[in-house]
PDB file of C-alpha atoms in Angstrom:
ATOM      1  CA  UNK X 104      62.242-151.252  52.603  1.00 67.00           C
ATOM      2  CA  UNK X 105      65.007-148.708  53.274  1.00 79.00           C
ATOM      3  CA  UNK X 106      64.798-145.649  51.571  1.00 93.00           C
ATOM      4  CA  UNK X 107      67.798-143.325  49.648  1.00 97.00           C
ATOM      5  CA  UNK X 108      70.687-143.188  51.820  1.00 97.00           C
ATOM      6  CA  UNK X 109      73.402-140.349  51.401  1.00 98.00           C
ATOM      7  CA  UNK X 110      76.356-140.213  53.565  1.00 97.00           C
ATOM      8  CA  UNK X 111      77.737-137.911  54.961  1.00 97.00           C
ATOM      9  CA  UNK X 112      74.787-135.507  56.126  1.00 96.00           C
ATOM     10  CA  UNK X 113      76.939-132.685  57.233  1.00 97.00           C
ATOM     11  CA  UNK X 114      80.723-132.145  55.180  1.00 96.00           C
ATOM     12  CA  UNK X 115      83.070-128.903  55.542  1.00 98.00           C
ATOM     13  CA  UNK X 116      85.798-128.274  53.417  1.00 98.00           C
ATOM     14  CA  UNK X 117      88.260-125.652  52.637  1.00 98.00           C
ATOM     15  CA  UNK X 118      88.170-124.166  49.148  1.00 98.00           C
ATOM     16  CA  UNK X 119      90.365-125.955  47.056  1.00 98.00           C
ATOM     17  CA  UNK X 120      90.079-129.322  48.441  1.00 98.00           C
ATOM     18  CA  UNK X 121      87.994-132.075  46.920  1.00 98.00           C
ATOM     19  CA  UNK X 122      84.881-134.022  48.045  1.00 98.00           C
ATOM     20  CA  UNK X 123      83.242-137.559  47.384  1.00 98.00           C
ATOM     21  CA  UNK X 124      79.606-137.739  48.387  1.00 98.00           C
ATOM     22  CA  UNK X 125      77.982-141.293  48.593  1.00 98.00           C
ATOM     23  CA  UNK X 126      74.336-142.336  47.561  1.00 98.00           C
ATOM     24  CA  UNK X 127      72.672-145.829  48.115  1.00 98.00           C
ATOM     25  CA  UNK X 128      69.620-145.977  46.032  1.00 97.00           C
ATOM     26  CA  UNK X 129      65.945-147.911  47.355  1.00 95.00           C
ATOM     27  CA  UNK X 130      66.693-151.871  46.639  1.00 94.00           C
ATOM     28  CA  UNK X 131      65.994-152.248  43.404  1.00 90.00           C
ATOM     29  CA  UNK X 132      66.376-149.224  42.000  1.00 91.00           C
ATOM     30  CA  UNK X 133      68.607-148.782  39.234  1.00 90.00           C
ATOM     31  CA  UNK X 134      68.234-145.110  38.340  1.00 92.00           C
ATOM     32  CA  UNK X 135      70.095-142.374  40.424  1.00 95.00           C
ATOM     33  CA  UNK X 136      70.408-138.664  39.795  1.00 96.00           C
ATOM     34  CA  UNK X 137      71.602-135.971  41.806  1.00 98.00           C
ATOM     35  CA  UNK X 138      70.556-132.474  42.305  1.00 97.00           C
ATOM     36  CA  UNK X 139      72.035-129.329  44.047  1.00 97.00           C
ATOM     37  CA  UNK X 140      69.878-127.214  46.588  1.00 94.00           C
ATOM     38  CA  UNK X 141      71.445-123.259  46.901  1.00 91.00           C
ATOM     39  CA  UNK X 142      68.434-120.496  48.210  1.00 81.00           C
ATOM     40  CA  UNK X 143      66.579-119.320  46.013  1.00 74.00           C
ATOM     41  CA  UNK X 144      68.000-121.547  43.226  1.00 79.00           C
ATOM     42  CA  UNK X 145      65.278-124.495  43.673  1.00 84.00           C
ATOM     43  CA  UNK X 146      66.811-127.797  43.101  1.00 93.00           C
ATOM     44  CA  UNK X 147      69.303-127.840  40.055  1.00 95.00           C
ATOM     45  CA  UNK X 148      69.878-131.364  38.240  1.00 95.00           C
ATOM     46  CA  UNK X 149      73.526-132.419  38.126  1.00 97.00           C
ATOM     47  CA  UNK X 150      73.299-135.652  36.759  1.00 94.00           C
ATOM     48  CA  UNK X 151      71.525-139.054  35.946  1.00 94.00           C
ATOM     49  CA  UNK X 152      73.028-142.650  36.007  1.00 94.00           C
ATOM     50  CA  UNK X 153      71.557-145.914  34.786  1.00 92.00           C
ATOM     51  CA  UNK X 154      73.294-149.232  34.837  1.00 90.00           C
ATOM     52  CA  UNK X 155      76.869-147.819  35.278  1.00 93.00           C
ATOM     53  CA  UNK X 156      76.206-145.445  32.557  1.00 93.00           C
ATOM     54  CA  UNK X 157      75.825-141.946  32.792  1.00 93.00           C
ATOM     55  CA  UNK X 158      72.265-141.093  30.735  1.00 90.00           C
ATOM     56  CA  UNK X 159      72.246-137.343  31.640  1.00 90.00           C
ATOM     57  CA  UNK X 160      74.656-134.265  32.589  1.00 93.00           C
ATOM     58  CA  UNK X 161      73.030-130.856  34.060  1.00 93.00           C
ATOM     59  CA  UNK X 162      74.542-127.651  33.002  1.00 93.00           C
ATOM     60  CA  UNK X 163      77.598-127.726  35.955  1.00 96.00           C
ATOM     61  CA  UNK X 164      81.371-127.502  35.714  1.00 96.00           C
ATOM     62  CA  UNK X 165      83.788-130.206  34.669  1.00 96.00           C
ATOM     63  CA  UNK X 166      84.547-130.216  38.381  1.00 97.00           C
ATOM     64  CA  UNK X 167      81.664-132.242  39.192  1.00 98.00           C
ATOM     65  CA  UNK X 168      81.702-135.897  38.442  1.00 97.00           C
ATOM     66  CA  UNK X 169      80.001-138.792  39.077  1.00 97.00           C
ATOM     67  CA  UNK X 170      79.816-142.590  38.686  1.00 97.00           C
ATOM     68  CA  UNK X 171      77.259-145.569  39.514  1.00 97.00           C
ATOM     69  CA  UNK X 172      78.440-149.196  40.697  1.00 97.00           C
ATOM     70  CA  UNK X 173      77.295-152.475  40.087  1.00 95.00           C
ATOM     71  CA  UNK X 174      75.104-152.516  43.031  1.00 94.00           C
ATOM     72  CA  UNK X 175      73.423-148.860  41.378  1.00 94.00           C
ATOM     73  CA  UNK X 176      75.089-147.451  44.815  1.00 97.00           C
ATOM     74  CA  UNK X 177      76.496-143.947  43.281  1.00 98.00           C
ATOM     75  CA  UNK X 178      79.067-141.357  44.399  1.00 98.00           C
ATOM     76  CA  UNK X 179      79.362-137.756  42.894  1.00 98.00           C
ATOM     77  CA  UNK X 180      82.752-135.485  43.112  1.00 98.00           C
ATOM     78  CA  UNK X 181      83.602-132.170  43.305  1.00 98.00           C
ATOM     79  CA  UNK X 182      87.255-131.402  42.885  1.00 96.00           C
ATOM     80  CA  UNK X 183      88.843-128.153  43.480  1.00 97.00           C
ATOM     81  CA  UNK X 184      85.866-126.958  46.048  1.00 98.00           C
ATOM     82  CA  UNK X 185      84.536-122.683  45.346  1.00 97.00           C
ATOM     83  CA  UNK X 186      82.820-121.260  48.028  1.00 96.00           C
ATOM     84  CA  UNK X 187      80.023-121.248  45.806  1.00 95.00           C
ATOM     85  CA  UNK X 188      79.825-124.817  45.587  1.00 97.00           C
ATOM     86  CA  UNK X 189      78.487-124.721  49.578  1.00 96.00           C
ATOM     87  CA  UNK X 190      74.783-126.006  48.928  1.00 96.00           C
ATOM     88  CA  UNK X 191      72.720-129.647  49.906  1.00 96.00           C
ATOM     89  CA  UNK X 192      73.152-131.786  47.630  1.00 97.00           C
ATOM     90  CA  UNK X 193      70.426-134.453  46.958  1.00 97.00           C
ATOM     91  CA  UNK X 194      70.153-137.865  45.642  1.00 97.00           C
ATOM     92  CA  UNK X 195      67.238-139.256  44.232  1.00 96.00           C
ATOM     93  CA  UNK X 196      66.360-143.183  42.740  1.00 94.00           C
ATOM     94  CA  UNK X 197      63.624-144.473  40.800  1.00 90.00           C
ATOM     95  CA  UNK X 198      62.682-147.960  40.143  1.00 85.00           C
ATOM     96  CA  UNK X 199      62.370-146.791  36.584  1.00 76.00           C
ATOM     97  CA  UNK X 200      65.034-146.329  33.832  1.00 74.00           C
ATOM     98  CA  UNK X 201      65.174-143.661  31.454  1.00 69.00           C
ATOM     99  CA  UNK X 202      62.192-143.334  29.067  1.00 67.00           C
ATOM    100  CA  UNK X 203      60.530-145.815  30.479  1.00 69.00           C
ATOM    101  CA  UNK X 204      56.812-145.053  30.033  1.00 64.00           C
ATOM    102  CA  UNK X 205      55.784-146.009  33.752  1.00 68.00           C
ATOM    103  CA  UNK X 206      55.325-142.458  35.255  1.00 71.00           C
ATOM    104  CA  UNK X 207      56.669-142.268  38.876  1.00 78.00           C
ATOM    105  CA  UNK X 208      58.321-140.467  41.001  1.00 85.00           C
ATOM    106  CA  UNK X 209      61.425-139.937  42.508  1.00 91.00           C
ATOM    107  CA  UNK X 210      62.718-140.888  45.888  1.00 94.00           C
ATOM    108  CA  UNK X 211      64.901-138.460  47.455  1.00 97.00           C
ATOM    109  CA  UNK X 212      67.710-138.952  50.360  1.00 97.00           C
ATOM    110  CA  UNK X 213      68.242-136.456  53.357  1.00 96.00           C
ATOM    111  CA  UNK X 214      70.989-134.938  51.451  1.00 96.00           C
ATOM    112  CA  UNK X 215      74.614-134.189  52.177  1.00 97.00           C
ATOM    113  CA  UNK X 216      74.864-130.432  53.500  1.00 96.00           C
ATOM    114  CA  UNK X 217      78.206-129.139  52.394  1.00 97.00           C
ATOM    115  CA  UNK X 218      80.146-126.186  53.806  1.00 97.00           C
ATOM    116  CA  UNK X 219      82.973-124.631  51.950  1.00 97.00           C
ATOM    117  CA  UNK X 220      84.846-122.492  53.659  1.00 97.00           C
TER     118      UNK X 220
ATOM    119  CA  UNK K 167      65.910-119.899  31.682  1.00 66.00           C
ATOM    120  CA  UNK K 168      63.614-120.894  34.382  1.00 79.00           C
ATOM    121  CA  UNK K 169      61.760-123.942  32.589  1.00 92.00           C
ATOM    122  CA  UNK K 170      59.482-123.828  36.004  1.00 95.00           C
ATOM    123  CA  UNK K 171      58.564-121.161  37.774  1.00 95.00           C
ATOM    124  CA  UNK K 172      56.892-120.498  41.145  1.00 96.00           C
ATOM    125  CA  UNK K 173      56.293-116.886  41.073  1.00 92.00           C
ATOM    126  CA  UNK K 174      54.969-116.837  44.866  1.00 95.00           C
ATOM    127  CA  UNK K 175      58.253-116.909  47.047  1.00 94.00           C
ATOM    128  CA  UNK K 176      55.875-118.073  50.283  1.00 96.00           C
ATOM    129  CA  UNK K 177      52.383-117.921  50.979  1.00 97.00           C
ATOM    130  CA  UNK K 178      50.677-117.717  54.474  1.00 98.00           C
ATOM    131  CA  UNK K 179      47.136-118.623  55.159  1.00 98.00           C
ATOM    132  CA  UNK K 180      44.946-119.866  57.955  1.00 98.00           C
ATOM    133  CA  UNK K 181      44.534-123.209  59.577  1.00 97.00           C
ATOM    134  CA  UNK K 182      41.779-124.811  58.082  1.00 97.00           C
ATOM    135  CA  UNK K 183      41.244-122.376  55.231  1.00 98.00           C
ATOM    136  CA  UNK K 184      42.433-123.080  51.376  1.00 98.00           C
ATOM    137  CA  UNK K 185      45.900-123.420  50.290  1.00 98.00           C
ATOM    138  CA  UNK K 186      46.526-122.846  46.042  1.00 98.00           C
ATOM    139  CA  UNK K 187      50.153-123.234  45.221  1.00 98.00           C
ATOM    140  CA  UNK K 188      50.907-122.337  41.444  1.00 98.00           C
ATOM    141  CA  UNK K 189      53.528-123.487  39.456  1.00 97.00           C
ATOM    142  CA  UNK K 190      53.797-122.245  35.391  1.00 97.00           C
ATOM    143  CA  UNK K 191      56.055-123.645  32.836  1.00 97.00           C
ATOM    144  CA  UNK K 192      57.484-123.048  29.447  1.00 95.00           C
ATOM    145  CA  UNK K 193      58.347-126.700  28.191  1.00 91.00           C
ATOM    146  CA  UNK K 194      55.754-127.928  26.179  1.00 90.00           C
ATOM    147  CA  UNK K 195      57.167-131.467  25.684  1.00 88.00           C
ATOM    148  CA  UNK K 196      56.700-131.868  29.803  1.00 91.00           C
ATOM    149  CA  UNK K 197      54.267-134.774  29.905  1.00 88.00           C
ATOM    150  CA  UNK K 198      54.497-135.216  33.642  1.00 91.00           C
ATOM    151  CA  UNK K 199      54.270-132.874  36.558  1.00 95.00           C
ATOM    152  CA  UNK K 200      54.970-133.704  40.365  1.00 96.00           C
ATOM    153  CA  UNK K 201      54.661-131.768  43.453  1.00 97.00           C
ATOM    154  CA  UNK K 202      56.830-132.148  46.649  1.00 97.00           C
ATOM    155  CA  UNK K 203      57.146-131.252  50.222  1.00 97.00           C
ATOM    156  CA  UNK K 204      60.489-130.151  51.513  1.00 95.00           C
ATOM    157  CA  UNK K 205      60.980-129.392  55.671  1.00 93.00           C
ATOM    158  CA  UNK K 206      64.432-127.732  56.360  1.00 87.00           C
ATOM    159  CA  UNK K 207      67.635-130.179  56.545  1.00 81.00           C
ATOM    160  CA  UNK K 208      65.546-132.901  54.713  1.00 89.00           C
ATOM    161  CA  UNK K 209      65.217-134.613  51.633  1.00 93.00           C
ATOM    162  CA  UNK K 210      62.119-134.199  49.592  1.00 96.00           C
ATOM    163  CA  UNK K 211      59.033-135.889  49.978  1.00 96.00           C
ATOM    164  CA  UNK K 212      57.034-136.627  47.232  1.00 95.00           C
ATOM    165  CA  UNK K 213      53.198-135.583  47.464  1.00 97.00           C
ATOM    166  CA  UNK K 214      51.345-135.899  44.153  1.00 97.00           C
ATOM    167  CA  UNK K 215      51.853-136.118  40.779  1.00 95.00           C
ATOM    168  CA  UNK K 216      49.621-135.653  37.425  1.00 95.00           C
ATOM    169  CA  UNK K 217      49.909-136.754  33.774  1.00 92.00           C
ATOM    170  CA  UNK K 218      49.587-134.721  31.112  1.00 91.00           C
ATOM    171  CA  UNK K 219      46.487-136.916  29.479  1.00 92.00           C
ATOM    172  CA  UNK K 220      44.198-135.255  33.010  1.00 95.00           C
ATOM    173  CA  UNK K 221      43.602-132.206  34.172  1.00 96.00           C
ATOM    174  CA  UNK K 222      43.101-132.928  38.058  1.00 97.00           C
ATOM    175  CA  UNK K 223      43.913-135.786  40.449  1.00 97.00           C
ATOM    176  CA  UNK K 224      43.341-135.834  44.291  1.00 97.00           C
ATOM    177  CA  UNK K 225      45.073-137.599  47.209  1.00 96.00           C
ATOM    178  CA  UNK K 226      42.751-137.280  50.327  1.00 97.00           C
ATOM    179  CA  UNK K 227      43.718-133.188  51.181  1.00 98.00           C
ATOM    180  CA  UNK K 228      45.459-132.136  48.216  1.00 98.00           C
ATOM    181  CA  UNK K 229      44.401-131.686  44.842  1.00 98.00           C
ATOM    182  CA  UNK K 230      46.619-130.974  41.590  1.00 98.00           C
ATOM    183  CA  UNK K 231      45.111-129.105  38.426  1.00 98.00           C
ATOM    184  CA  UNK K 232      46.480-128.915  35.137  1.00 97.00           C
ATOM    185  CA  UNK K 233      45.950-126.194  32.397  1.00 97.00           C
ATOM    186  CA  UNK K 234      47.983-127.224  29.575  1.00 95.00           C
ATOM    187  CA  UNK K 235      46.642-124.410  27.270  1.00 95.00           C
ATOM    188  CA  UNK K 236      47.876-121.799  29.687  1.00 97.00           C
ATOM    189  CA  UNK K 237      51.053-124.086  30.744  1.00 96.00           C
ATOM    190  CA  UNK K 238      49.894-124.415  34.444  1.00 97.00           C
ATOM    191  CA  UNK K 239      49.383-125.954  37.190  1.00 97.00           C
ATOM    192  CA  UNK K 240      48.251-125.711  40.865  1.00 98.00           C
ATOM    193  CA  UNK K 241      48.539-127.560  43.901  1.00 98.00           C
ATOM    194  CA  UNK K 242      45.322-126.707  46.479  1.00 98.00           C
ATOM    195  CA  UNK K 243      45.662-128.186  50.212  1.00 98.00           C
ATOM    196  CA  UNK K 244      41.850-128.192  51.750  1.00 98.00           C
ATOM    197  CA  UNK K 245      41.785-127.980  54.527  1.00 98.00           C
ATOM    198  CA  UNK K 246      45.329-126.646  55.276  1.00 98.00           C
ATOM    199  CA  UNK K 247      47.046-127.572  58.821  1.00 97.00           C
ATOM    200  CA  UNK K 248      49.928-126.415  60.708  1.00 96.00           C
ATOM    201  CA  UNK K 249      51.878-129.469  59.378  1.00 95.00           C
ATOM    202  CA  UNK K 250      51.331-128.764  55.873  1.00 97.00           C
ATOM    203  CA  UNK K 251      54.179-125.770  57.204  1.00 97.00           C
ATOM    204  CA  UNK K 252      57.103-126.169  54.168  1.00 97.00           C
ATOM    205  CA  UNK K 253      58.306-125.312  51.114  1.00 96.00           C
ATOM    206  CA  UNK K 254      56.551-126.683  48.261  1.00 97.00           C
ATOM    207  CA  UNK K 255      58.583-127.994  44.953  1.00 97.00           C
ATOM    208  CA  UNK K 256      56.785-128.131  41.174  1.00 97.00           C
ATOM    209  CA  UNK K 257      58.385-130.406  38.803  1.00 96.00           C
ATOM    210  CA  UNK K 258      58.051-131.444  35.638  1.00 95.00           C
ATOM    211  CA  UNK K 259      59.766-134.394  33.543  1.00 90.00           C
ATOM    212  CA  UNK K 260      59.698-135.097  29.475  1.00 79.00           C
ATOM    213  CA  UNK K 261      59.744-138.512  29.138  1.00 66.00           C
ATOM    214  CA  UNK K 262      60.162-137.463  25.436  1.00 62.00           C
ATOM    215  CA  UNK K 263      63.716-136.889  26.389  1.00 60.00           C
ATOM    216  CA  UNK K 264      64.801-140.527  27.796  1.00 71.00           C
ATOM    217  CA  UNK K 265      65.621-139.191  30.929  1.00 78.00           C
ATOM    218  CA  UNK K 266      64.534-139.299  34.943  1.00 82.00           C
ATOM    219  CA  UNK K 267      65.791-135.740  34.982  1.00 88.00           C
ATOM    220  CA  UNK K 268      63.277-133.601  36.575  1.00 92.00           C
ATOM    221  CA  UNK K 269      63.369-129.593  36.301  1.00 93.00           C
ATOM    222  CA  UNK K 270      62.153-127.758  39.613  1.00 95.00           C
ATOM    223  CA  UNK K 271      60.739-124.360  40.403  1.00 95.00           C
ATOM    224  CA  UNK K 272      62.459-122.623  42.826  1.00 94.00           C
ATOM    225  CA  UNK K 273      59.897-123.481  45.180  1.00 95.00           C
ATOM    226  CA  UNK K 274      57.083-121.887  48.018  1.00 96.00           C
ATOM    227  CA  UNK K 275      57.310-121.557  51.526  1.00 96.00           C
ATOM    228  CA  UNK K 276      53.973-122.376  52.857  1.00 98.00           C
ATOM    229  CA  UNK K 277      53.054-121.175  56.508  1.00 98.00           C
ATOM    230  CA  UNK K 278      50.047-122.330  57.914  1.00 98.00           C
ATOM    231  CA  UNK K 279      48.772-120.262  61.082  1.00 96.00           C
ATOM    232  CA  UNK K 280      46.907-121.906  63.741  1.00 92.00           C
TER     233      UNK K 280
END
């Protein structure tokens, strides 16, 4: 079974621009979140889809967005790019939906690495 | 505020010997903790996870205890190897909350010397 896909790996951008990062979750998975990676700042939660809906948001400017498909493939935006947004940003799926009472983890992707400059 | 904390920025020991990774938290609604394993320009991995009904489960090398009284937990590697070389992610979800999310520590870098 394939495991989280992100594309791109490796993105630079100019500040100001915008960026769409793209997530296909484990078959069968319909959860997908996404988290942001800066040093020292751990992994910060962005946000959580379920079915098309988003269940969750993480503490992060109106300048990120995200949606889920049909097929639970997701895509997460960042408009109007700050240097500070440079970080890897990380999807993870799980086969579980939200409050579900089946503990499990979380699958993570390779991540998208993106420079601002 | 730092719901999870890994107070150890990176901890070095000797092939072979003991590794303890520690992880506190605040949350007392977390009901489940996980640890991963994180190499440099990869996702990360997951390694082990406990409930908050146990206080210790083991996977072959690694071991995770949980003190819910003192709100923390550990990770111990035995016996450590040169792969075991990354940084180390705590993470705990409340499943209270209807959400996947999961809250990290800022994680350890673990270097294991031949």
């Amino acid at each position: 079974k394939a495991g989280v896909t992100q594309t791109p790996r490796y993105l630079i951008k100019t500040r100001g621009q915008q960026v769409t990062l793209s997530c296909s979750p484990i078959s069968g998975h319909r959860s997908v979140s996404w988290y942001q990676q800066t040093p020292g700042q751990g992994l910060q939660f962005l946000f959580e889809y379920f079915s098309e809906t988003q269940r969750n948001k993480g503490n992060f400017p109106g300048r990120f967005s995200g949606r889920q498909f049909s097929n639970s493939r997701s895509e997460m935006n960042v408009s109007t790019l700050e240097l500070g947004d440079s970080a890897l940003y990380l999807c993870a799926s799980s086969p579980v939906g939200p409050g579900d009472s089946m503990n499990t983890e979380a699958f993570f992707g390779q991540g998208t690495r993106l420079t601002v400059v | 505020d730092q719901q999870v904390k890994q107070n150890s920025p990176s901890l070095s020991v000797q092939e072979g010997r003991i590794s303890i990774l520690n992880c506190d938290y605040t949350n007392s609604m977390f009901d489940y903790f996980l640890w991963y394993k994180k190499y440099p320009a990869e996702g990360p991995t997951f390694l082990i996870s406990i409930s908050s009904i146990k206080d210790k489960n083991e996977d072959g090398r690694f071991t995770v205890f949980l003190n819910k009284s003192a709100k923390h937990l550990s990770l111990h590697i035995v016996p450590s190897q040169p792969g075991d070389s990354a940084v180390y992610f705590c993470a705990a979800r409340n499943y209270g909350g209807a959400t996947n999310k999961l809250i990290f520590g800022t994680g350890t870098l673990l270097a294991v010397q031949p």
